Coordinates of C-alpha atoms and ligand atoms in Angstrom, one line a residue:
M273 CA 5.0 31.7 -17.7
Q274 CA 2.6 29.2 -16.4
E275 CA 2.0 28.9 -12.6
L276 CA 3.3 25.5 -11.5
N277 CA 1.8 25.5 -7.9
A278 CA 0.5 22.0 -7.1
F279 CA -2.6 23.4 -5.4
T280 CA -3.7 25.7 -8.2
I281 CA -3.0 22.9 -10.8
A282 CA -5.2 20.5 -8.7
Q283 CA -7.9 23.2 -8.5
Q284 CA -7.8 23.7 -12.3
Q285 CA -8.3 19.9 -12.7
V286 CA -11.3 20.0 -10.5
N287 CA -12.8 22.9 -12.5
T288 CA -12.2 21.1 -15.9
A289 CA -13.4 17.7 -14.8
G290 CA -16.4 19.1 -12.8
D291 CA -17.5 21.2 -15.8
K292 CA -17.3 18.3 -18.2
L293 CA -19.4 16.2 -15.8
G294 CA -21.9 18.9 -15.2
V295 CA -21.4 18.9 -11.5
S296 CA -22.9 21.9 -9.6
T297 CA -20.8 24.9 -8.7
E298 CA -21.4 24.2 -5.0
I299 CA -19.8 20.8 -5.2
I300 CA -16.8 22.1 -7.2
E301 CA -16.2 24.9 -4.7
L302 CA -16.4 22.3 -1.8
L303 CA -13.8 20.1 -3.5
K304 CA -11.4 23.0 -4.2
E305 CA -10.6 23.6 -0.5
P306 CA -9.6 21.3 2.4
K307 CA -12.2 20.7 5.0
R308 CA -9.7 21.2 7.9
V309 CA -6.1 22.2 8.4
L310 CA -4.4 22.0 11.7
E311 CA -1.2 23.8 12.5
V312 CA 0.8 22.6 15.5
N313 CA 3.9 23.8 17.3
F314 CA 5.5 21.4 19.7
P315 CA 8.8 21.2 21.7
V316 CA 11.4 18.4 21.4
K317 CA 14.3 18.0 23.8
M318 CA 17.4 17.5 21.6
D319 CA 20.4 15.2 22.4
N320 CA 22.4 18.2 23.5
G321 CA 19.9 19.1 26.2
S322 CA 18.4 22.1 24.3
V323 CA 14.7 22.3 23.5
R324 CA 13.6 23.1 19.9
L325 CA 10.2 24.1 18.8
F326 CA 8.9 22.4 15.6
K327 CA 6.0 23.4 13.4
G328 CA 3.8 20.7 11.8
Y329 CA 0.5 20.5 9.9
R330 CA -2.2 18.0 9.1
A331 CA -4.6 18.8 6.3
Q332 CA -7.8 16.9 5.8
H333 CA -9.2 17.7 2.3
S334 CA -12.3 15.5 2.4
D335 CA -13.9 12.9 4.6
V336 CA -17.2 12.5 2.7
V337 CA -16.6 8.9 1.5
G338 CA -14.6 7.8 4.5
P339 CA -11.7 8.8 6.8
A340 CA -8.9 11.0 5.5
K341 CA -5.8 9.1 4.2
G342 CA -2.4 10.4 3.3
G343 CA 1.3 10.5 4.2
I344 CA 3.4 12.6 6.7
R345 CA 6.4 14.4 5.3
F346 CA 9.5 15.4 7.3
H347 CA 11.2 18.1 5.2
P348 CA 12.6 21.6 5.6
D349 CA 10.3 22.9 2.7
V350 CA 7.0 21.6 4.3
C351 CA 4.5 24.5 4.2
V352 CA 0.7 24.8 4.6
D353 CA 0.1 25.2 0.9
E354 CA 2.0 22.0 0.1
V355 CA 0.1 19.9 2.6
K356 CA -3.2 21.4 1.4
A357 CA -2.4 20.5 -2.2
L358 CA -1.2 17.0 -1.4
S359 CA -4.3 16.3 0.7
M360 CA -6.4 17.3 -2.3
W361 CA -4.5 15.0 -4.6
M362 CA -5.1 12.2 -2.1
T363 CA -8.9 12.7 -2.3
F364 CA -8.9 12.3 -6.0
K365 CA -6.4 9.4 -6.0
C366 CA -8.5 7.4 -3.5
G367 CA -11.6 8.3 -5.6
V368 CA -10.3 7.1 -8.9
V369 CA -9.6 3.6 -7.5
G370 CA -12.8 3.6 -5.4
L371 CA -11.3 3.4 -1.9
P372 CA -13.6 4.4 0.9
Y373 CA -11.2 7.3 1.9
G374 CA -10.9 11.0 1.6
G375 CA -7.6 12.8 1.3
G376 CA -5.2 13.9 4.0
K377 CA -1.6 15.0 4.3
G378 CA 0.7 16.1 7.1
G379 CA 4.2 17.3 7.5
V380 CA 6.8 18.7 10.0
V381 CA 9.2 21.4 9.0
C382 CA 12.5 19.8 9.9
N383 CA 15.7 18.4 8.3
P384 CA 15.8 14.7 9.1
K385 CA 19.4 14.5 7.9
E386 CA 20.4 16.7 10.9
L387 CA 18.5 14.6 13.5
S388 CA 19.7 11.6 15.4
Q389 CA 17.6 8.4 15.5
N390 CA 16.7 9.4 19.1
E391 CA 15.6 12.9 18.0
M392 CA 13.6 11.4 15.1
E393 CA 11.7 9.1 17.5
K394 CA 10.9 12.0 19.9
L395 CA 9.8 14.2 17.0
S396 CA 7.6 11.5 15.6
R397 CA 5.9 10.8 19.0
A398 CA 5.5 14.6 19.7
Y399 CA 3.9 15.2 16.3
I400 CA 1.4 12.4 17.0
N401 CA 0.6 13.8 20.4
A402 CA 0.0 17.2 18.8
V403 CA -2.4 16.0 16.1
A404 CA -4.0 13.1 18.1
Q405 CA -7.3 14.9 18.5
I406 CA -8.1 14.9 14.8
I407 CA -6.6 11.5 13.7
G408 CA -7.8 8.0 14.3
P409 CA -8.5 4.7 12.5
N410 CA -12.0 6.0 11.6
K411 CA -11.0 9.7 11.2
D412 CA -7.7 10.1 9.5
I413 CA -5.0 7.5 8.8
P414 CA -1.5 8.8 8.1
A415 CA 1.2 6.9 6.2
P416 CA 4.9 7.4 5.2
D417 CA 5.9 10.1 2.7
V418 CA 9.3 11.9 2.1
Y419 CA 11.8 11.0 4.8
T420 CA 9.3 9.0 6.9
N421 CA 9.5 5.2 6.9
P422 CA 8.1 2.1 8.5
Q423 CA 10.2 2.7 11.7
V424 CA 8.6 6.2 12.0
M425 CA 5.1 4.7 11.4
A426 CA 5.8 2.1 14.2
W427 CA 6.7 4.9 16.7
M428 CA 3.6 6.8 15.7
M429 CA 1.3 3.8 16.1
D430 CA 2.9 3.1 19.5
E431 CA 2.4 6.6 20.7
F432 CA -1.2 6.8 19.5
S433 CA -1.9 3.4 21.2
K434 CA -0.3 4.8 24.4
I435 CA -2.5 7.9 24.3
K436 CA -5.6 5.9 23.8
Q437 CA -4.5 3.0 26.2
T438 CA -5.6 0.6 23.5
N439 CA -3.7 -1.1 20.7
H440 CA -4.5 0.7 17.5
P441 CA -2.5 -0.8 14.5
G442 CA -5.0 0.8 12.1
I443 CA -4.0 4.4 13.0
V444 CA -1.2 4.5 10.4
T445 CA -0.2 2.3 7.4
G446 CA 3.2 1.5 6.0
K447 CA 4.2 -0.2 9.3
P448 CA 6.8 -3.0 9.5
I449 CA 5.2 -6.4 9.0
S450 CA 5.8 -7.3 12.6
C451 CA 3.7 -4.3 13.7
G452 CA 0.7 -5.0 11.5
G453 CA 2.1 -4.0 8.1
S454 CA 0.9 -5.7 4.9
Q455 CA 2.7 -8.1 2.6
G456 CA 3.2 -6.5 -0.8
R457 CA 3.2 -2.9 0.4
N458 CA 6.8 -2.2 -0.6
E459 CA 6.2 -3.2 -4.2
A460 CA 2.6 -1.9 -4.4
T461 CA 3.1 1.4 -6.2
A462 CA 5.3 -0.1 -9.0
R463 CA 3.1 -3.2 -9.2
G464 CA 0.0 -1.1 -9.6
C465 CA 1.7 1.1 -12.1
V466 CA 2.7 -1.9 -14.2
F467 CA -0.9 -3.3 -14.1
T468 CA -2.1 0.0 -15.7
I469 CA 0.7 -0.1 -18.3
R470 CA -0.3 -3.7 -19.2
E471 CA -3.9 -2.5 -19.7
A472 CA -2.9 0.6 -21.7
A473 CA -0.6 -1.5 -23.9
Q474 CA -3.5 -3.9 -24.7
R475 CA -5.7 -1.0 -25.7
I476 CA -3.2 0.3 -28.3
G477 CA -1.9 -3.1 -29.5
L478 CA 1.5 -2.8 -28.0
E479 CA 3.1 -6.2 -27.0
L480 CA 4.8 -5.8 -23.7
Q481 CA 7.3 -8.5 -24.5
D482 CA 8.5 -6.4 -27.4
A483 CA 8.3 -3.0 -25.7
T484 CA 11.2 -0.7 -24.9
V485 CA 11.1 1.4 -21.7
A486 CA 12.9 4.5 -20.2
I487 CA 12.6 5.3 -16.5
Q488 CA 13.4 8.5 -14.7
G489 CA 14.2 7.7 -11.0
Y490 CA 15.6 4.4 -9.7
G491 CA 14.2 4.3 -6.2
N492 CA 11.2 2.4 -4.8
A493 CA 8.8 3.1 -7.7
G494 CA 11.3 3.2 -10.6
S495 CA 13.5 0.2 -9.8
I496 CA 10.7 -2.1 -8.9
A497 CA 8.7 -1.1 -12.1
A498 CA 11.9 -1.9 -14.1
K499 CA 12.1 -5.4 -12.6
L500 CA 8.4 -6.2 -13.1
L501 CA 8.5 -5.0 -16.7
H502 CA 11.7 -6.9 -17.4
E503 CA 10.1 -10.1 -16.0
M504 CA 7.2 -9.5 -18.5
G505 CA 9.8 -9.4 -21.4
S506 CA 10.1 -5.6 -21.9
K507 CA 13.5 -4.1 -22.6
I508 CA 14.6 -1.4 -20.2
V509 CA 16.8 0.8 -22.4
A510 CA 17.4 3.8 -20.2
I511 CA 17.3 4.6 -16.5
C512 CA 18.5 7.5 -14.4
D513 CA 18.8 8.8 -10.8
S514 CA 19.7 12.1 -9.3
R515 CA 23.4 11.4 -10.0
G516 CA 23.5 9.9 -13.4
T517 CA 22.1 7.9 -16.3
A518 CA 22.6 4.5 -18.0
H519 CA 21.5 3.7 -21.6
S520 CA 21.8 0.5 -23.7
M521 CA 19.8 -0.4 -26.8
D522 CA 20.5 -4.1 -25.9
G523 CA 18.6 -3.7 -22.7
I524 CA 19.7 -3.1 -19.1
D525 CA 19.4 -5.8 -16.4
P526 CA 17.4 -4.0 -13.7
Y527 CA 18.8 -6.3 -10.9
A528 CA 22.4 -5.6 -11.9
A529 CA 21.5 -1.8 -12.1
A530 CA 20.1 -2.0 -8.5
D531 CA 23.3 -3.7 -7.3
H532 CA 25.5 -1.2 -9.1
K533 CA 23.5 1.7 -7.5
A534 CA 23.7 0.1 -4.1
K535 CA 27.5 -0.2 -4.5
T536 CA 28.3 3.1 -6.2
G537 CA 25.3 5.4 -5.3
T538 CA 24.2 5.7 -8.9
V539 CA 23.1 3.7 -11.9
E540 CA 25.7 5.5 -14.1
G541 CA 28.8 3.5 -15.1
M542 CA 27.3 0.0 -15.0
A543 CA 28.9 -2.4 -17.4
G544 CA 27.4 -2.5 -20.9
T545 CA 25.8 1.0 -20.7
T546 CA 26.7 4.5 -21.7
A547 CA 25.7 7.8 -20.1
I548 CA 23.3 10.2 -21.8
K549 CA 22.2 13.7 -20.8
Q550 CA 19.4 13.5 -18.2
E551 CA 17.0 15.5 -20.3
D552 CA 17.6 13.2 -23.3
L553 CA 16.0 10.3 -21.5
F554 CA 12.6 11.9 -22.2
T555 CA 13.0 12.1 -25.9
L556 CA 14.4 8.7 -26.7
D557 CA 12.7 6.6 -29.3
V558 CA 11.1 4.1 -26.9
D559 CA 7.5 2.8 -26.4
I560 CA 7.0 3.5 -22.7
L561 CA 8.3 6.3 -20.4
I562 CA 7.9 6.2 -16.7
P563 CA 8.7 9.4 -14.8
A564 CA 9.4 8.1 -11.2
A565 CA 11.2 10.9 -9.6
L566 CA 10.1 14.5 -9.5
E567 CA 7.3 17.0 -10.3
N568 CA 7.3 19.2 -13.5
Q569 CA 9.6 17.1 -15.6
I570 CA 7.4 17.0 -18.8
T571 CA 6.7 20.6 -19.8
E572 CA 5.8 22.5 -22.9
E573 CA 9.5 22.7 -23.6
N574 CA 10.0 18.9 -24.1
A575 CA 6.5 17.5 -24.6
G576 CA 6.5 18.0 -28.3
D577 CA 9.7 16.0 -28.7
I578 CA 8.4 13.0 -26.8
K579 CA 8.0 10.0 -29.1
V580 CA 6.7 7.3 -26.7
K581 CA 3.3 5.6 -27.0
I582 CA 2.6 5.4 -23.2
I583 CA 3.6 7.6 -20.3
A584 CA 2.9 6.0 -16.9
E585 CA 3.2 8.6 -14.1
A586 CA 4.7 6.7 -11.2
A587 CA 5.7 10.1 -9.7
N588 CA 3.3 12.7 -8.5
G589 CA 2.8 15.7 -10.8
P590 CA 5.5 15.0 -13.4
T591 CA 3.6 16.6 -16.3
T592 CA 2.5 20.3 -16.5
P593 CA -1.0 21.2 -17.8
D594 CA 0.5 22.8 -20.9
A595 CA 2.5 19.6 -21.6
D596 CA -0.7 17.6 -21.2
K597 CA -2.4 19.4 -24.1
I598 CA 0.6 18.7 -26.4
L599 CA 0.8 15.1 -25.5
F600 CA -3.0 14.6 -26.0
K601 CA -2.8 16.3 -29.4
N602 CA 0.1 14.0 -30.3
G603 CA -1.8 10.9 -29.3
V604 CA 0.4 9.9 -26.4
L605 CA -1.5 7.8 -23.9
V606 CA -0.8 9.3 -20.5
I607 CA -1.7 7.2 -17.4
P608 CA -2.1 10.0 -14.9
D609 CA -0.4 10.0 -11.5
I610 CA -3.7 9.7 -9.5
L611 CA -4.3 6.4 -11.3
A612 CA -0.8 5.1 -12.2
N613 CA 0.6 5.4 -8.7
A614 CA -2.5 4.6 -6.7
G615 CA -1.3 1.0 -6.0
G616 CA 0.5 2.3 -2.9
V617 CA -2.5 3.8 -1.2
T618 CA -4.6 0.7 -2.3
V619 CA -2.3 -1.7 -0.4
S620 CA -2.3 0.8 2.5
Y621 CA -6.1 0.4 2.4
F622 CA -5.6 -3.4 2.5
E623 CA -3.2 -3.0 5.4
W624 CA -5.8 -0.9 7.3
V625 CA -8.6 -3.5 6.5
Q626 CA -6.3 -6.3 7.8
N627 CA -5.6 -4.3 11.0
L628 CA -9.3 -3.7 11.6
M629 CA -10.2 -7.4 11.2
N630 CA -7.0 -8.6 12.8
Y631 CA -6.6 -11.2 10.0
Y632 CA -3.7 -11.1 7.6
W633 CA -3.4 -12.0 3.9
S634 CA -0.6 -13.6 1.9
E635 CA 1.3 -11.6 -0.6
A636 CA -0.4 -13.5 -3.4
E637 CA -3.8 -12.5 -2.0
V638 CA -2.8 -8.9 -1.7
N639 CA -1.5 -8.8 -5.3
T640 CA -4.6 -10.4 -6.7
K641 CA -6.8 -7.8 -5.0
L642 CA -4.5 -5.0 -6.1
E643 CA -4.7 -6.2 -9.7
K644 CA -8.5 -6.1 -9.7
V645 CA -8.6 -2.6 -8.2
M646 CA -6.1 -1.2 -10.7
V647 CA -7.6 -2.9 -13.8
D648 CA -11.1 -1.7 -12.9
A649 CA -9.9 1.8 -12.3
F650 CA -8.0 1.8 -15.6
N651 CA -11.0 0.5 -17.5
E652 CA -13.4 3.1 -16.0
T653 CA -10.9 5.9 -16.7
F654 CA -10.3 4.7 -20.3
K655 CA -14.0 4.4 -20.9
M656 CA -14.7 7.9 -19.5
S657 CA -11.9 9.4 -21.7
K658 CA -13.5 7.8 -24.8
E659 CA -17.0 8.9 -23.9
H660 CA -16.0 12.5 -23.4
A661 CA -13.1 12.7 -25.9
S662 CA -10.9 13.8 -23.1
D663 CA -7.3 13.1 -22.0
M664 CA -6.9 10.4 -19.4
R665 CA -6.0 12.8 -16.6
T666 CA -9.3 14.7 -17.0
A667 CA -11.1 11.4 -17.3
A668 CA -9.5 10.1 -14.0
Y669 CA -10.6 13.2 -12.2
M670 CA -14.1 12.8 -13.7
V671 CA -14.3 9.2 -12.4
S672 CA -13.2 10.3 -9.0
I673 CA -15.4 13.5 -8.8
D674 CA -18.4 11.6 -10.0
R675 CA -18.1 9.2 -7.0
I676 CA -17.4 11.9 -4.5
A677 CA -20.2 14.2 -5.8
E678 CA -22.7 11.4 -5.4
S679 CA -21.8 10.9 -1.8
I680 CA -21.9 14.6 -1.1
K681 CA -25.4 14.8 -2.5
F682 CA -26.7 11.7 -0.6
R683 CA -25.2 13.0 2.6
G684 CA -27.0 16.3 2.1
W685 CA -23.9 18.5 2.2
V686 CA -25.2 20.6 -0.7
Ligands
NAD247 P1 12.7 7.2 -3.9 O1 13.3 8.2 -3.0 O2 12.7 5.8 -3.5 O3 13.3 7.3 -5.3 C1 13.4 8.5 -6.0 C2 14.4 8.3 -7.2 O4 14.4 9.5 -8.0 C3 15.8 8.1 -6.7 O5 16.4 7.1 -7.5 C4 16.5 9.5 -7.0 O6 17.9 9.4 -7.2 C5 15.8 9.9 -8.2 N1 15.9 11.3 -8.5 C6 15.8 12.4 -7.6 N2 16.1 13.5 -8.2 C7 16.3 13.2 -9.5 C8 16.6 14.0 -10.6 N3 16.8 15.3 -10.5 N4 16.8 13.4 -11.8 C9 16.6 12.0 -11.9 N5 16.3 11.3 -10.8 C10 16.2 11.8 -9.7 O7 11.2 7.6 -4.1 P2 9.9 6.8 -4.6 O8 9.2 6.3 -3.4 O9 10.3 5.8 -5.7 O10 9.0 7.9 -5.2 C11 9.2 8.4 -6.5 C12 8.0 9.2 -7.0 O11 6.9 8.3 -6.9 C13 7.7 10.4 -6.2 O12 7.1 11.4 -7.0 C14 6.6 9.9 -5.2 O13 5.8 10.9 -4.7 C15 5.9 8.9 -6.1 N6 5.1 7.9 -5.4 C16 5.7 7.0 -4.7 C17 5.0 6.1 -4.0 C18 5.6 5.0 -3.2 O14 4.8 4.2 -2.6 N7 6.9 4.8 -3.1 C19 3.6 6.1 -4.0 C20 2.9 7.1 -4.8 C21 3.8 8.0 -5.5

């Protein structure tokens, strides 16, 4: 049975891509571990008057090309290995789209579903106090992740600004627009993903206006990707969420699906659709598959039955390394997570740039800049994959490692 630990998978990817590039062992070893991991324990006074001690982390994988960047997760399963792995993925995600950032990730072990709004605010502020020494607009810039949102980012920005006695909107991204957030950030992950799908389709001669699509996950990434592809003429034939599925060969209206989910809590049961088994969504005879929910969904068990031409990984880590080999052999074009979902961190970068210059762009400006970043990154990755006869994931790591290794050498770290 293959080890599905995110950290070891990322380390394997670094080995494979580094070897293919001919990068030195010193650089590969440097990239396989985070530069710094901070563990903090901090008290929060709860609504009932008791005081609870919470444990949190901040991992900074690399800061060689710029400050660390990555989300903060509030979840009971947060652990040091998880933040280390996620910080490493952030380094390579920023690298493949050429952002001047390294990777970071943080988390607090807690169950937000059991916390009041008041306790969430105290926890968010206390965490920032605990990690304030190692973060900063030019050191490490957090963002939202699982169970943290624009409100949490606003509290964190406010707390950091109080500590420093200076307004610091650039300390976190993913803020509300009124606190220095960027236009277009909410749609950025899906929009970026759809730009890469459009480029991939052109390369294989697939017309998006005739294409059929299946999407796992109907949250931020999945539902917005469905709407954007629908607007480009593609037919969404299957969608699902954690509670159910909807399938129609005539096509699903993604707006009606979002309304149905808002009213009933699931996409299942909407008019004109039938339910299918969750696992059957992956093996439908469609052109494009977008995993937009969870890790480890495409494995050696189902990869051989996948019939699509393009898989665009809006989710992080949906495909296992064994499944990758099968998909590559079968000629499926996989747009890997570090490329396909990099639109989110790209617009976070735009938010930070706008904060630093205190001058704000329109949504159209943001989208145009996002398109250029995503198209360039897709082209470089595609070219690398052709030059080295490799799958797109290895090629994306190669593009990224090539950039980072050059900076490491110039700075004299090895
Ligand atoms: P979200 O919480 O808005 O939506 C997740 C969706 O997945 C929901 O519809 C949920 O019902 C569904 N889901 C959960 N468990 C499922 C299951 N067992 N089967 C089918 N569906 C299931 O989350 P999101 O922001 O859209 O993120 C989705 C994925 O995209 C995650 O892997 C996330 O890390 C990745 N991602 C998101 C962003 C972003 O900016 N939103 C950026 C980069 C990567």
